[in-house]
Coordinates of C-alpha atoms in Angstrom, one line a residue:
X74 CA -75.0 125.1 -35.0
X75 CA -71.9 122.8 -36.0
X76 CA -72.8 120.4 -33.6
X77 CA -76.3 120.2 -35.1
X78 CA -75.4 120.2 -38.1
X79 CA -73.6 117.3 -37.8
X80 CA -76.2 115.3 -36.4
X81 CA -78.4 115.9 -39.5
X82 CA -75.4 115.0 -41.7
X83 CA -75.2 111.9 -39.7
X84 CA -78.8 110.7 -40.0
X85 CA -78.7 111.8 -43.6
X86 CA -75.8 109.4 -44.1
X87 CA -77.3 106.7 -42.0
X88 CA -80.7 107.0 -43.9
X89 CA -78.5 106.7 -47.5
X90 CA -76.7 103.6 -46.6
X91 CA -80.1 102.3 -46.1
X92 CA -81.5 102.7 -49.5
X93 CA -79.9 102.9 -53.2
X94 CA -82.9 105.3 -54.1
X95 CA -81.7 108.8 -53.6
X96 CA -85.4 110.0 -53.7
X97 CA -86.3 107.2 -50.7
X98 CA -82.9 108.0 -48.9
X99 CA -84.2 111.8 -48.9
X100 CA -87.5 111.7 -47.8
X101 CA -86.1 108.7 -44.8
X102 CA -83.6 111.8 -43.2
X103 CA -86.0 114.1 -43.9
X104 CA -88.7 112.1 -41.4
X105 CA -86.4 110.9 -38.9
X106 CA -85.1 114.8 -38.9
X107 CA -88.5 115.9 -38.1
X108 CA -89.0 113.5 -35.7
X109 CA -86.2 115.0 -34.0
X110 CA -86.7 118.4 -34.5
X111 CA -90.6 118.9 -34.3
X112 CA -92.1 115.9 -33.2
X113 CA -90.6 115.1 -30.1
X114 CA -90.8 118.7 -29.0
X115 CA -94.9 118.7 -29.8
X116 CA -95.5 115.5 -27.8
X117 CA -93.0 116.2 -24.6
X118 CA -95.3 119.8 -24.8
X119 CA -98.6 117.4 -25.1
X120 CA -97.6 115.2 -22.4
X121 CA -97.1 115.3 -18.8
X122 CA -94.3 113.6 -16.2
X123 CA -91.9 110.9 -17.5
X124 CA -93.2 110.4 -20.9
X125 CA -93.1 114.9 -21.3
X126 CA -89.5 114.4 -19.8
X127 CA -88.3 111.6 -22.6
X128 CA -90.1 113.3 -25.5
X129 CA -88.0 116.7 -24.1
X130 CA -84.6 114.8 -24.0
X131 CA -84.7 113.4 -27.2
X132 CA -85.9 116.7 -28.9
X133 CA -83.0 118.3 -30.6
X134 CA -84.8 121.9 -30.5
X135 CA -84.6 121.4 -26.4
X136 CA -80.8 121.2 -26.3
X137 CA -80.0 123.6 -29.2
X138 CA -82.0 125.9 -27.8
X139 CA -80.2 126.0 -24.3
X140 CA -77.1 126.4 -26.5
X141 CA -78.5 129.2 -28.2
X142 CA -79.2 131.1 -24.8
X143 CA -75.4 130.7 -24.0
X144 CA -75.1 127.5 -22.0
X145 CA -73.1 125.4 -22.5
X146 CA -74.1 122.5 -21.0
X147 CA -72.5 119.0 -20.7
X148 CA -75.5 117.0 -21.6
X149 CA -76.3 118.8 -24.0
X150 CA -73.0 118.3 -25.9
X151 CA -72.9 114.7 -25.2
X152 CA -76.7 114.4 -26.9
X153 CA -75.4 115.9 -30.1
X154 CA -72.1 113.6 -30.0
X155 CA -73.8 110.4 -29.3
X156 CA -76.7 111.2 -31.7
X157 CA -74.0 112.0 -34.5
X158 CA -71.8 108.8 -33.5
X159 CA -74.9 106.8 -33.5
X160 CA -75.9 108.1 -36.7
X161 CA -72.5 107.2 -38.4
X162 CA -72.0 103.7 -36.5
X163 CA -75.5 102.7 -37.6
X164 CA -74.3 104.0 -41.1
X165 CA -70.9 102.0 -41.2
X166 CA -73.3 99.0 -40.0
X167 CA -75.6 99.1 -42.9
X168 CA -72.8 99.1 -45.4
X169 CA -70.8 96.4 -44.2
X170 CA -73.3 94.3 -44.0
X171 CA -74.7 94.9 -47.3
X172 CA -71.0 93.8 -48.7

């Protein structure tokens, strides 16, 4: 939960430093945080061989869920690391570059 958590916080940061509108910043995480969480998941379900397998590893409900069950899986640690260090580098980006 903490490590998901932190990946929204991270795309909600991300998706601020984008915007000055608080409204637009909001409703930006909220779409790329269903993307993640729903989306993803309903097209790896829809589709079939490579494309179902990409759609399933970039769904965050696939790896929480594995988590959830008790295991405790290496990739599935490193997805929620490197989708929270994205999130913040791509933050840290936007800001510097609008100074």
């Amino acid at each position: 939960l903490l490590l998901m958590s932190s990946a929204y916080i991270a795309i909600g940061i991300f998706a601020s430093s984008i915007t000055r509108n608080q409204i637009a910043a909001f409703i930006m995480a909220l779409l790329i945080c269903v993307c993640f969480h729903f989306l993803f998941g309903i097209l790896a379900a829809g589709s079939t061989g490579l494309v179902s397998e990409i759609f399933d590893t970039l769904s965050l409900t696939s790896h929480y869920d594995s988590i959830t069950r008790g295991v405790i899986d290496s990739k599935d640690l490193i997805y929620f690391i490197s989708l929270t260090a994205i999130g913040l580098f791509l933050a840290e980006y936007m800001v510097s570059k609008r100074n």
